[in-house]
Coordinates of C-alpha atoms in Angstrom, one line a residue:
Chain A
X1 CA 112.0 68.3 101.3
X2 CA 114.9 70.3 101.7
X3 CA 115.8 73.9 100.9
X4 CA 117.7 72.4 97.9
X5 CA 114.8 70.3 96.9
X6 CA 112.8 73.8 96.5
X7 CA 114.9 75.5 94.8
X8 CA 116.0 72.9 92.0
X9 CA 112.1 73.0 91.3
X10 CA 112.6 76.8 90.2
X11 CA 114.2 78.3 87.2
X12 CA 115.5 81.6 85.8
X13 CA 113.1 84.2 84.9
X14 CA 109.8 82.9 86.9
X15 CA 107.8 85.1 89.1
X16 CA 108.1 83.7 93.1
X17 CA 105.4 84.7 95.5
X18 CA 107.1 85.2 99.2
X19 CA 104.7 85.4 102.3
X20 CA 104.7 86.9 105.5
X21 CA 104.9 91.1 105.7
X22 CA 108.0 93.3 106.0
X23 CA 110.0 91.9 108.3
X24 CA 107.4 88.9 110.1
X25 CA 107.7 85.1 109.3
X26 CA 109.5 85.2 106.1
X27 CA 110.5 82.3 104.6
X28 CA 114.3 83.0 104.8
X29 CA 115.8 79.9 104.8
X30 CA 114.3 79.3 101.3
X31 CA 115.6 82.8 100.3
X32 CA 119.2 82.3 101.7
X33 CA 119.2 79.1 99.5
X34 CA 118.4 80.6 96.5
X35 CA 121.0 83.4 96.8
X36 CA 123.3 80.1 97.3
X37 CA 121.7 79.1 93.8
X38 CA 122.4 80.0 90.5
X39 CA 118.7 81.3 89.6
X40 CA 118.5 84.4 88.0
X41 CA 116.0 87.0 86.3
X42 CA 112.9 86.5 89.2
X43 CA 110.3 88.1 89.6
X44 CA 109.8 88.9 93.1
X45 CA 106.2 89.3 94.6
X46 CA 105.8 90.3 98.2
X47 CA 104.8 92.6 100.8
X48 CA 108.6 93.1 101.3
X49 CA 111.4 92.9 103.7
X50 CA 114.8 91.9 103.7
X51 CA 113.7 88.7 101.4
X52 CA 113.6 91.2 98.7
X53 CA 116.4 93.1 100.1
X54 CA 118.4 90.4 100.0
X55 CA 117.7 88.6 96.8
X56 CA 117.9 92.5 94.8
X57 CA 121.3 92.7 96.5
X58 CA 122.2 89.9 95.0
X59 CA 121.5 89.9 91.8
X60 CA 118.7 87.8 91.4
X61 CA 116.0 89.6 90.9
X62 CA 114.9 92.3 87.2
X63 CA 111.4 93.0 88.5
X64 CA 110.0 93.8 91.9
X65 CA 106.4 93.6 92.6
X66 CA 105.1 95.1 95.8
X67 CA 103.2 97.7 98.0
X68 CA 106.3 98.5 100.2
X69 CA 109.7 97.2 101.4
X70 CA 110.3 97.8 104.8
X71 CA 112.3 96.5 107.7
X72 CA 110.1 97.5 110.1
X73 CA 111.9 98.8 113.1
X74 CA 114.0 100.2 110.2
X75 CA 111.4 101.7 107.9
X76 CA 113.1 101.7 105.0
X77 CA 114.7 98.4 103.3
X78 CA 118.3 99.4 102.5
X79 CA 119.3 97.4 99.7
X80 CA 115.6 97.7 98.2
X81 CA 116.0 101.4 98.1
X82 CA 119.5 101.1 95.9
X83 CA 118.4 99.1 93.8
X84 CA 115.9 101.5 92.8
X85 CA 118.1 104.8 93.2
X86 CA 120.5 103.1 91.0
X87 CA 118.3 101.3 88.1
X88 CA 118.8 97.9 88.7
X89 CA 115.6 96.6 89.2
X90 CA 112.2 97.5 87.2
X91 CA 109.1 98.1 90.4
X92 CA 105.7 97.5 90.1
X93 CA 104.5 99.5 93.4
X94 CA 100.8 99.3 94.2
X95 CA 98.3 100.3 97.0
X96 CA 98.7 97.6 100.1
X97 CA 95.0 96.8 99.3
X98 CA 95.3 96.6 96.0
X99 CA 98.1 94.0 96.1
X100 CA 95.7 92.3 98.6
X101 CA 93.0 91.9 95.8
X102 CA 95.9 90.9 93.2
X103 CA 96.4 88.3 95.3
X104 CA 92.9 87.1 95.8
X105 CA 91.9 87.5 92.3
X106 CA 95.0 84.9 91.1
X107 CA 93.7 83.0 94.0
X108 CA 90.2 82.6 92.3
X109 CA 91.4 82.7 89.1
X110 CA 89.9 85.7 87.4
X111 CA 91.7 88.3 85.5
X112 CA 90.9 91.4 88.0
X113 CA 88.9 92.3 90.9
X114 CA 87.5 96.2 91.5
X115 CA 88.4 98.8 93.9
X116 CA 88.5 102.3 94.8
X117 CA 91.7 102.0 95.5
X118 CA 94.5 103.7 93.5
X119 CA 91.9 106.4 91.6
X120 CA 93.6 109.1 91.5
X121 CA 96.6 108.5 92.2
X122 CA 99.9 108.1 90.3
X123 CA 99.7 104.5 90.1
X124 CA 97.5 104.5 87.0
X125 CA 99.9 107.4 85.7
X126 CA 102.4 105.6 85.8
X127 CA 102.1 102.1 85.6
X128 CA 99.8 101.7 83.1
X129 CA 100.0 98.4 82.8
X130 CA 97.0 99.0 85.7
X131 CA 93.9 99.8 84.3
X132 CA 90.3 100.6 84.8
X133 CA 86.7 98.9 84.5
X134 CA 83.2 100.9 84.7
X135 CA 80.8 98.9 86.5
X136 CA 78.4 97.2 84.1
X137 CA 75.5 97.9 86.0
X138 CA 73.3 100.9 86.2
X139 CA 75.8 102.7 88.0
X140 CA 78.2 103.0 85.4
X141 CA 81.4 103.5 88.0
X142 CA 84.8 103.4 87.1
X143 CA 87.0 101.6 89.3
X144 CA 90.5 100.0 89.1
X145 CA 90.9 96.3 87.6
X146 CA 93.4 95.5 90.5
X147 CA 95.0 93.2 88.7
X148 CA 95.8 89.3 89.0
X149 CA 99.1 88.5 90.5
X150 CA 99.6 85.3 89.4
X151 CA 102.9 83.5 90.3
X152 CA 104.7 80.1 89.0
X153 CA 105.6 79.6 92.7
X154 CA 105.0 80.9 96.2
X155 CA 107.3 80.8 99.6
X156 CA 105.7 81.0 103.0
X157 CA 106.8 79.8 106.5
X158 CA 104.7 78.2 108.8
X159 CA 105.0 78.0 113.1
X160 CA 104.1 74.4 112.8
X161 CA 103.1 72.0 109.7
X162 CA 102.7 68.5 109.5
X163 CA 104.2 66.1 106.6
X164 CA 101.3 65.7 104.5
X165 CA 101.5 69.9 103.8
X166 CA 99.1 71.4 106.2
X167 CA 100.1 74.3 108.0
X168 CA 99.7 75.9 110.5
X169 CA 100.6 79.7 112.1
X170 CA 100.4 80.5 116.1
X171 CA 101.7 84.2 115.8
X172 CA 98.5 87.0 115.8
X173 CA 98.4 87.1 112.0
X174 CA 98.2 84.7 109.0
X175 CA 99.3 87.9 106.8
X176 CA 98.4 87.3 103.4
X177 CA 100.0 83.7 103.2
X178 CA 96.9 81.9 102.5
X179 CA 96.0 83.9 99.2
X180 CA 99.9 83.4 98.2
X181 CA 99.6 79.6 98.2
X182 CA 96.8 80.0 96.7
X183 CA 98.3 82.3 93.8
X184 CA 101.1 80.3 92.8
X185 CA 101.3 76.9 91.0
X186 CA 102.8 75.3 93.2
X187 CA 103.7 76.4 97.0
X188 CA 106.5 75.0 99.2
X189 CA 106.3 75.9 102.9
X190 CA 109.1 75.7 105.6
X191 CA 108.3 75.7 109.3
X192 CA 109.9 75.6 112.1
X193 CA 108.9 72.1 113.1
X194 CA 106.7 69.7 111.6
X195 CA 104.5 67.7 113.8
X196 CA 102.1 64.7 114.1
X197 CA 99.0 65.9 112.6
X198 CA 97.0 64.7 115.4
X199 CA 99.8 67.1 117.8
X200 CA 98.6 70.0 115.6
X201 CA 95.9 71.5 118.0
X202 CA 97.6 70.0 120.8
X203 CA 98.5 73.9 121.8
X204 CA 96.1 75.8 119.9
X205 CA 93.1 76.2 119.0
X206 CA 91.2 74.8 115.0
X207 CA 91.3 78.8 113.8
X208 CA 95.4 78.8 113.7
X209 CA 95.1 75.4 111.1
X210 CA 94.6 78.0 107.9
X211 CA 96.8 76.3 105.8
X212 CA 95.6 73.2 104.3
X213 CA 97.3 70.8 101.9
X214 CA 95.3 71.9 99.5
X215 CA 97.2 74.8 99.2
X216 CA 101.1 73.4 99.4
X217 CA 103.3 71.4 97.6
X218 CA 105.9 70.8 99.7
X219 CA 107.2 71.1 103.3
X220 CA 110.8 72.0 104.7
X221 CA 111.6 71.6 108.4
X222 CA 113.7 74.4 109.2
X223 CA 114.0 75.6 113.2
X224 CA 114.9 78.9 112.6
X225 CA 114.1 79.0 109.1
X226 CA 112.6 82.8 109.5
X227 CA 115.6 84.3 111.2
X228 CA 116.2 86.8 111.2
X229 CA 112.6 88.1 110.4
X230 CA 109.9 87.7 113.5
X231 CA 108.0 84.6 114.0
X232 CA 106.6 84.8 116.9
X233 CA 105.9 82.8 119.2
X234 CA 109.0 80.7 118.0
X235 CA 111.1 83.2 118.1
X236 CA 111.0 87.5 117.7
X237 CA 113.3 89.4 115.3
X238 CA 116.6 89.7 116.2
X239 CA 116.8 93.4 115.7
X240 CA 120.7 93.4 116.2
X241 CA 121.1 90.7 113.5
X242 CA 118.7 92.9 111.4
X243 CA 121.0 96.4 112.5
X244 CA 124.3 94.4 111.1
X245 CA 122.3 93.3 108.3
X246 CA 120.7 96.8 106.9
X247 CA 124.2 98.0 108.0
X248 CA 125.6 96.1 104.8
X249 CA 124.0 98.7 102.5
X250 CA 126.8 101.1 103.6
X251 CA 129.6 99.4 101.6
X252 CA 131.2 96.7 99.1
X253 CA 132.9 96.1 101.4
X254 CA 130.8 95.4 104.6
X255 CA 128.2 93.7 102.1
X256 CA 130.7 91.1 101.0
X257 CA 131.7 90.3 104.8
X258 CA 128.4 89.8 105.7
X259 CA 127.9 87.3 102.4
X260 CA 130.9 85.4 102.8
X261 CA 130.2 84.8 106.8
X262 CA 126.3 84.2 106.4
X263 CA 125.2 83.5 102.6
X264 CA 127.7 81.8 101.2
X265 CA 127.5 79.4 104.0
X266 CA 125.0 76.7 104.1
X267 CA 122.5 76.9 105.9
X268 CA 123.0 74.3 109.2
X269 CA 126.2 76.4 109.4
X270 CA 124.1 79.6 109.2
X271 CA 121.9 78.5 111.8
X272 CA 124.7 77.8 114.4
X273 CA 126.6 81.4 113.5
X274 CA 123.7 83.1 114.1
X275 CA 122.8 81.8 117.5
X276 CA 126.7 81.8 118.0
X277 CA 126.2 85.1 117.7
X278 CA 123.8 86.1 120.1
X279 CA 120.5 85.4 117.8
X280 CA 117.8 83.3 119.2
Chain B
X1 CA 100.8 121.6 136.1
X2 CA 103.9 122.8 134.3
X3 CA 103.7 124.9 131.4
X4 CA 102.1 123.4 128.3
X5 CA 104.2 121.8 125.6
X6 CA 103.8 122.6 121.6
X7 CA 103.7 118.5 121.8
X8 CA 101.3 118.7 124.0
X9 CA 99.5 121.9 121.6
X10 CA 100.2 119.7 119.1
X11 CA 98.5 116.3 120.2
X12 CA 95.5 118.6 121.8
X13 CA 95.4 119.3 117.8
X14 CA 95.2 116.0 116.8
X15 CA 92.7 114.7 118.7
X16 CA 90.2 117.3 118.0
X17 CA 90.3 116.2 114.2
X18 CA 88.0 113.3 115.3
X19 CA 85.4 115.2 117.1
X20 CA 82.3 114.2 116.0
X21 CA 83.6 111.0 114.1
X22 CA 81.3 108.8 116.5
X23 CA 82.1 104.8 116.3
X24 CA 85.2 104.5 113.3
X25 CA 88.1 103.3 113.8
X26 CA 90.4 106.1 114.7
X27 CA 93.5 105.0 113.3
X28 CA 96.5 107.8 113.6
X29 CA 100.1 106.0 112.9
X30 CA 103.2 107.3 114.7
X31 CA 103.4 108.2 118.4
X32 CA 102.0 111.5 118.7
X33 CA 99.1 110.9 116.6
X34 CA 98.6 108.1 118.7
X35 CA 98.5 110.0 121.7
X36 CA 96.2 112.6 120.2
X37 CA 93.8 109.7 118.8
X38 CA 93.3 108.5 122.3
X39 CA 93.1 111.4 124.0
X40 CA 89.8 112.3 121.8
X41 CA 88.6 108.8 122.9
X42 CA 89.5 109.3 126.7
X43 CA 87.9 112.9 126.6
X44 CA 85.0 113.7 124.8
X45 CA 84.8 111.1 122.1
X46 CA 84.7 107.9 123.6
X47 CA 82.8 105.8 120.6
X48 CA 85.7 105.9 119.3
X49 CA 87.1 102.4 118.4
X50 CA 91.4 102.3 118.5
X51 CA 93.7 100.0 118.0
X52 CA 96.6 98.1 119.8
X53 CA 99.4 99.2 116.3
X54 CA 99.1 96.0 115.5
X55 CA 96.5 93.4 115.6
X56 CA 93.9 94.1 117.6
X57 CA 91.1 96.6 119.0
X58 CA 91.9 97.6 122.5
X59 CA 88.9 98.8 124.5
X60 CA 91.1 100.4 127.3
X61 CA 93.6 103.1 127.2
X62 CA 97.2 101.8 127.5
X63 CA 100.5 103.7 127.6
X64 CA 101.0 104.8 123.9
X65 CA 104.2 102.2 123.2
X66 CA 103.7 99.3 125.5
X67 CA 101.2 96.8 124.3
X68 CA 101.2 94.0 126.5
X69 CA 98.8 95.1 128.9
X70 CA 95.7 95.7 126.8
X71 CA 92.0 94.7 126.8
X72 CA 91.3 93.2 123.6
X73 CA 87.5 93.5 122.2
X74 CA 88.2 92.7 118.9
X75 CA 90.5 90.5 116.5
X76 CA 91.4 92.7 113.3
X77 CA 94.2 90.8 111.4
X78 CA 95.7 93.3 108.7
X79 CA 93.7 91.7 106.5
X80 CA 90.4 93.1 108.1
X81 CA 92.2 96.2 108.3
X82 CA 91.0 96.5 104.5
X83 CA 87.8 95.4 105.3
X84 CA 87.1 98.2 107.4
X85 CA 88.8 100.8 105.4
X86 CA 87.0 99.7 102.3
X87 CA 83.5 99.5 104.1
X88 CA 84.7 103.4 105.1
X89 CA 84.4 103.3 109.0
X90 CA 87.8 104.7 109.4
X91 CA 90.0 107.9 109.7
X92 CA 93.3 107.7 109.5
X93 CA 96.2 110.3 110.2
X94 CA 99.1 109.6 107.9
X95 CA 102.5 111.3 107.8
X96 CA 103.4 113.1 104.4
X97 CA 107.5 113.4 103.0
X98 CA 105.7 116.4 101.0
X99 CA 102.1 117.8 101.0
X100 CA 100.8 120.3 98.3
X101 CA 97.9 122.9 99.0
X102 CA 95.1 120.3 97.5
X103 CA 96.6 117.8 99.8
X104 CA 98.2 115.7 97.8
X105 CA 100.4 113.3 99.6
X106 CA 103.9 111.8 98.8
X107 CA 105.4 108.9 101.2
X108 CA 107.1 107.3 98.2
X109 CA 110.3 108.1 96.9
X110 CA 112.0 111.7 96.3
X111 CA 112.6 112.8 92.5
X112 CA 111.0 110.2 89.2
X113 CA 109.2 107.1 90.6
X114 CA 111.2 105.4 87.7
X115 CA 114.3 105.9 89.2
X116 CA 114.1 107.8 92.4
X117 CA 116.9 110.1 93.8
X118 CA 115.4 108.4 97.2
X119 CA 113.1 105.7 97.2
X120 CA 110.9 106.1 100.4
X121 CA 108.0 103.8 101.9
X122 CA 106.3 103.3 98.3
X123 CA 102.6 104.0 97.8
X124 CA 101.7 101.9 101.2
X125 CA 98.0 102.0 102.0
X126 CA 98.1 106.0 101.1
X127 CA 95.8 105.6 97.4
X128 CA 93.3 103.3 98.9
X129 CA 92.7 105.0 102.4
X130 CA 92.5 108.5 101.0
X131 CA 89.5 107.0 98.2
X132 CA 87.4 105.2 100.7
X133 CA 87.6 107.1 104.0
X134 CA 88.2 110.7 105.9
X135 CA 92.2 111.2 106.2
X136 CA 94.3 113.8 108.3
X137 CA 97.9 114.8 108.1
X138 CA 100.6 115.1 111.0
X139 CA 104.1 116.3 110.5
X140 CA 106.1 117.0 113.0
X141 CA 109.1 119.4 111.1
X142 CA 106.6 122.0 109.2
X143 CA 109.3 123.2 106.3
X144 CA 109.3 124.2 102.7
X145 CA 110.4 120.9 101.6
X146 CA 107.3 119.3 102.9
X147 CA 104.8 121.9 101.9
X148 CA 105.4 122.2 98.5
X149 CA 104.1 123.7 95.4
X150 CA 104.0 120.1 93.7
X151 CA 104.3 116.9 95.1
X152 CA 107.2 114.2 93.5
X153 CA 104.5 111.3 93.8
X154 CA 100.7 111.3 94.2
X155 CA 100.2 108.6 97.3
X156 CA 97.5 109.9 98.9
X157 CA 95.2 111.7 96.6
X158 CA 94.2 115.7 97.4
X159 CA 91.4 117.8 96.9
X160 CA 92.2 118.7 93.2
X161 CA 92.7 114.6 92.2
X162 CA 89.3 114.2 93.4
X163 CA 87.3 116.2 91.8
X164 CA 88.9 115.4 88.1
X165 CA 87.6 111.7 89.5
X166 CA 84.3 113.4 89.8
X167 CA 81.3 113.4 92.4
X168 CA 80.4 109.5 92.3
X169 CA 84.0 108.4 92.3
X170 CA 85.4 111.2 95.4
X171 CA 82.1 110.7 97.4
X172 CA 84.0 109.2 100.4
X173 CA 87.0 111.2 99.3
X174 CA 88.1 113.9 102.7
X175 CA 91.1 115.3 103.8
X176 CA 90.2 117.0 106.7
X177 CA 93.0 118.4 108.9
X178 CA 96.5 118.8 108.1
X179 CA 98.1 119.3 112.1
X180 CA 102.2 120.6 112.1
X181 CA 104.3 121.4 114.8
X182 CA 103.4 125.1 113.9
X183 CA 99.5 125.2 113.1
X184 CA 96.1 123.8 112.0
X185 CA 95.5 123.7 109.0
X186 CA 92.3 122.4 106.8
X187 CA 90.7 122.8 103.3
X188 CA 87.4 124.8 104.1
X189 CA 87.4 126.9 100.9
X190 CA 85.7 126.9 98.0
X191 CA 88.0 125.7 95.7
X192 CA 89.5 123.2 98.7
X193 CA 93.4 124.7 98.7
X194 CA 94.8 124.7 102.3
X195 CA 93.6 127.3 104.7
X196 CA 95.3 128.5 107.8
X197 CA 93.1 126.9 110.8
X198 CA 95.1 128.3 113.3
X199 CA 98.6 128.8 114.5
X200 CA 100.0 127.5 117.6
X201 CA 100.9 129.6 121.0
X202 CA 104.1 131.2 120.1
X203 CA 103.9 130.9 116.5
X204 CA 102.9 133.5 114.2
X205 CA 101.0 133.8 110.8
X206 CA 104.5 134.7 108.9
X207 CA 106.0 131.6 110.8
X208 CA 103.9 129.6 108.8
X209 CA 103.9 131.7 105.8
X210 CA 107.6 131.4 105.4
X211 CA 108.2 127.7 106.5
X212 CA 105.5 126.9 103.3
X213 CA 106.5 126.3 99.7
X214 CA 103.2 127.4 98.4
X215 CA 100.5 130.2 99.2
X216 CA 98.2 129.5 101.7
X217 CA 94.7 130.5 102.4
X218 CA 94.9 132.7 105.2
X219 CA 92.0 134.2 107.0
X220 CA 92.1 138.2 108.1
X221 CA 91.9 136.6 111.2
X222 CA 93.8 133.6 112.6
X223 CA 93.3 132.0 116.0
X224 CA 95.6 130.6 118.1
X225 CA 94.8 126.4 118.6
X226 CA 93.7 125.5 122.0
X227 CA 95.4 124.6 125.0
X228 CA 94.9 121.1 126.5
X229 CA 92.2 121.3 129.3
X230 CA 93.6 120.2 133.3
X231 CA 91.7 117.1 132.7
X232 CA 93.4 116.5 128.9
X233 CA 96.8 117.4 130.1
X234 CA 96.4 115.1 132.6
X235 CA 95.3 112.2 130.3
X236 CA 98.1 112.7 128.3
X237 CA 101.1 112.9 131.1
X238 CA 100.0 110.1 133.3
X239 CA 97.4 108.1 131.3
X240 CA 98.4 108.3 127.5
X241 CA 101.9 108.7 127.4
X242 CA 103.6 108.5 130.4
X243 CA 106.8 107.8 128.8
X244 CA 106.7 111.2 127.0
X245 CA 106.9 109.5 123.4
X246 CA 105.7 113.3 122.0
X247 CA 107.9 115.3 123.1
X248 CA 111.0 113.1 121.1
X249 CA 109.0 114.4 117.8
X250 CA 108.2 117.6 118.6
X251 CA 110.7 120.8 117.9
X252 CA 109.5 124.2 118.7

């Protein structure tokens, strides 16, 4: 598939799953081609970085759904943090493990799972669209009904991924990406190069091949296709690309420079201004 | 050896809240409760299981901010991460935007959490870590506007939260040490507000008095924290931190 092939599968107002965490192996590519599309309304689910930076900048997204949005090596996500300070987004923000079990729970298809987490805090004050359980057994506990985040589609990004939809990741964590594709109806996955499947442990070892076809629906070939996010060991985050990038939040002005010379670009062109531009 | 630093004060501080923890995971984030978490598992409590900041469990001692000379004795994906803090074998030391004298924590945004004046990390791992396992507190800039009479946002859940949960649902609930670049401070009273451990060389009770929003427990007596050991300040110049990470977050 292509990026466009994705993104023609997804409409206005659905709830999209991305992968990865903060600013590592994000499905960019995919993202970048939906804030060349016309979708509107999403509903963003992630353990964010500039994916939901971005798309909230644009315009694409009413609801946010996520433990944090972060840069990373800049803590705080810019263009996440307006959009809350000025309204335009509604935020579901929950405990990182808490999300975790969301996931999982969609995953298995059950409504909730339990935890400890979030007692307490002002998560149940004020979202209380998060509720409680008491244990049926003898111990009668009350614990939170983390729960299911259930999505119409998920975005991940693989190192590596043969045609058929397996996929596979060679950096030192999976992240949650398993329990995404897993959450969503249907999962598309970009990678930066899709292989024989017999080449796929010709490098690595069977522990890094998490990603079966099981779990996917589709495959993009994208070299790149995280920049500017980390995907190691393809390629690490280019942290100047990511400077000019949380930079944008400082004007109208710098914000529609950066669109019109990287967004509203496709996405081969993209691909050659970035490493024009010192990116690898 | 030169004159001891309040970093130095400060990360001697730090590492004595894991005394006695035994074989957890020791997980301080940010670089001078990284220095202080090693330095308790270099010195005198050497069970103690650490990690590389990302993903995996080192079993040497590496320069606090370089990570690619490490022993690795254990693979601990974030995933695990929650495994561990949900079994309980873990203490972390978070930093707090605002802390209230129950020990409340707030890391998430600044003003209504339904439209912030400043949106900050969000609730993070904060609800969850403070539920299931001990906790500690570092911050480096001790002012009114972090020690506050009430917190914006309830991340990490204090002393007072805890006991409306009640005795079965707090039972892993602690808070044990809150360390600032002016004192140590912990909640061994009988109601659990924030007491007045001890105040650091050169800083004195009405230092710490005036730089907190609220009113403190303070003892009739107050002693000062201790001073890194020969052995301890040598850990942390030459072993630890070598690159003097602590002394970038550290004012007087």
């Amino acid at each position: 598939m292509t990026e466009a092939d994705v993104v023609a599968e997804l409409r206005d107002g659905m709830t999209i799953g991305i992968g990865g965490w903060g600013s590592r192996r994000k499905p960019m590519s995919l993202v970048r081609e939906i804030l060349r599309s016309g979708l509107r309304d999403l509903t963003v689910v992630s353990y964010g970085g500039p994916d939901v930076g971005l798309l909230c900048r644009a315009g694409k997204v009413s609801k946010v759904v996520t433990a944090f949005v972060s840069l990373d090596s800049i803590p705080l996500e810019p263009h996440y943090r307006a959009a809350r300070q000025n309204g335009s987004i509604e935020a579901v923000e929950l405990d990182e493990g808490m999300f975790l079990l969301g996931l999982q729970a969609a995953a298995w298809r059950v409504p909730f799972l339990p935890t400890r987490a979030g007692l307490g805090s002002d998560i149940l004050r004020l979202m209380p669209e998060i509720k409680t359980v008491i244990s049926p057994y003898d111990d009668g506990e009350e614990l939170v009904a983390a729960p299911a985040l259930s999505m119409d589609a998920a975005l991940i990004h693989m190192n590596r991924a043969d045609a058929a939809g397996n996929g596979q990741f060679l950096g030192e964590d999976l992240f949650m990406d398993d329990l995404f594709a897993r959450a969503a109806d249907r999962t598309y996955m970009s990678c930066e190069k899709i292989v024989a499947t017999e080449e796929l442990l010709s490098g690595a070892t069977f522990h890094t091949l998490r990603i079966s076809r099981l779990m996917t629906d589709g495959v993009v070939e994208r070299p790149g296709g995280a920049h500017f996010t980390e995907c190691a060991p393809d390629h690490q985050r280019d942290e100047d690309f990511q400077r000019r990038y949380a930079a944008t939040a400082g004007s109208d002005e710098a914000w529609e420079e950066f669109r019109s010379e990287y967004l509203d670009v496709s996405e081969d062109e993209y691909q050659q201004r970035v490493r024009g531009a010192g990116g690898d | 050896m030169t004159e001891v630093t309040r970093a130095e004060v400060c990360v001697t501080a730090i590492a004595e809240c894991f005394r006695g923890d035994g074989e957890i995971l020791c997980n301080p984030i940010g670089n001078t409760p990284l220095v202080g978490g090693r330095l308790a598992r270099s010195s005198f409590e050497p069970d103690l299981v650490i990690t590389d900041g990302f993903y995996m469990l080192i079993a040497d001692t590496p320069p606090v901010g370089e990570t690619a000379e490490r022993v690795i004795e254990a693979y601990n994906p974030y995933r695990s991460m929650f495994d561990i803090l949900w079994h309980g074998k873990r203490h972390v030391m978070m930093g707090a935007t605002q802390l209230d004298r129950y020990g409340n924590q707030n890391i998430g945004c600044i003003g209504d959490w339904r439209r912030p004046k400043a949106q900050l990390l969000g609730f993070r791992g904060a609800p969850g870590n403070t539920i299931n396992h001990t906790t500690s507190y570092w911050v480096p800039k001790h002012t009114p506007k972090v020690f506050v009479e009430s917190v914006d946002l309830v991340c990490g859940i204090g002393y007072d939260r805890a006991r409306e949960l009640g005795p079965i649902a707090s039972r892993f609930h602690e808070i044990r040490r809150v360390v600032s670049n002016l004192g140590v401070f912990d909640f061994e009273t009988e109601d659990n507000r924030m007491r007045l451990r001890s105040v650091h060389p050169g800083v004195t009770v009405g230092d710490v008095v005036e730089a907190t929003g609220f009113e403190l427990v303070v003892p009739e007596h107050v002693p000062e924290s201790r001073l890194p050991d020969d052995a301890e300040l040598r850990l942390i110049r030459e072993v630890i931190d070598p690159n003097g990470l602590r002394e970038a977050e550290v004012t007087g």
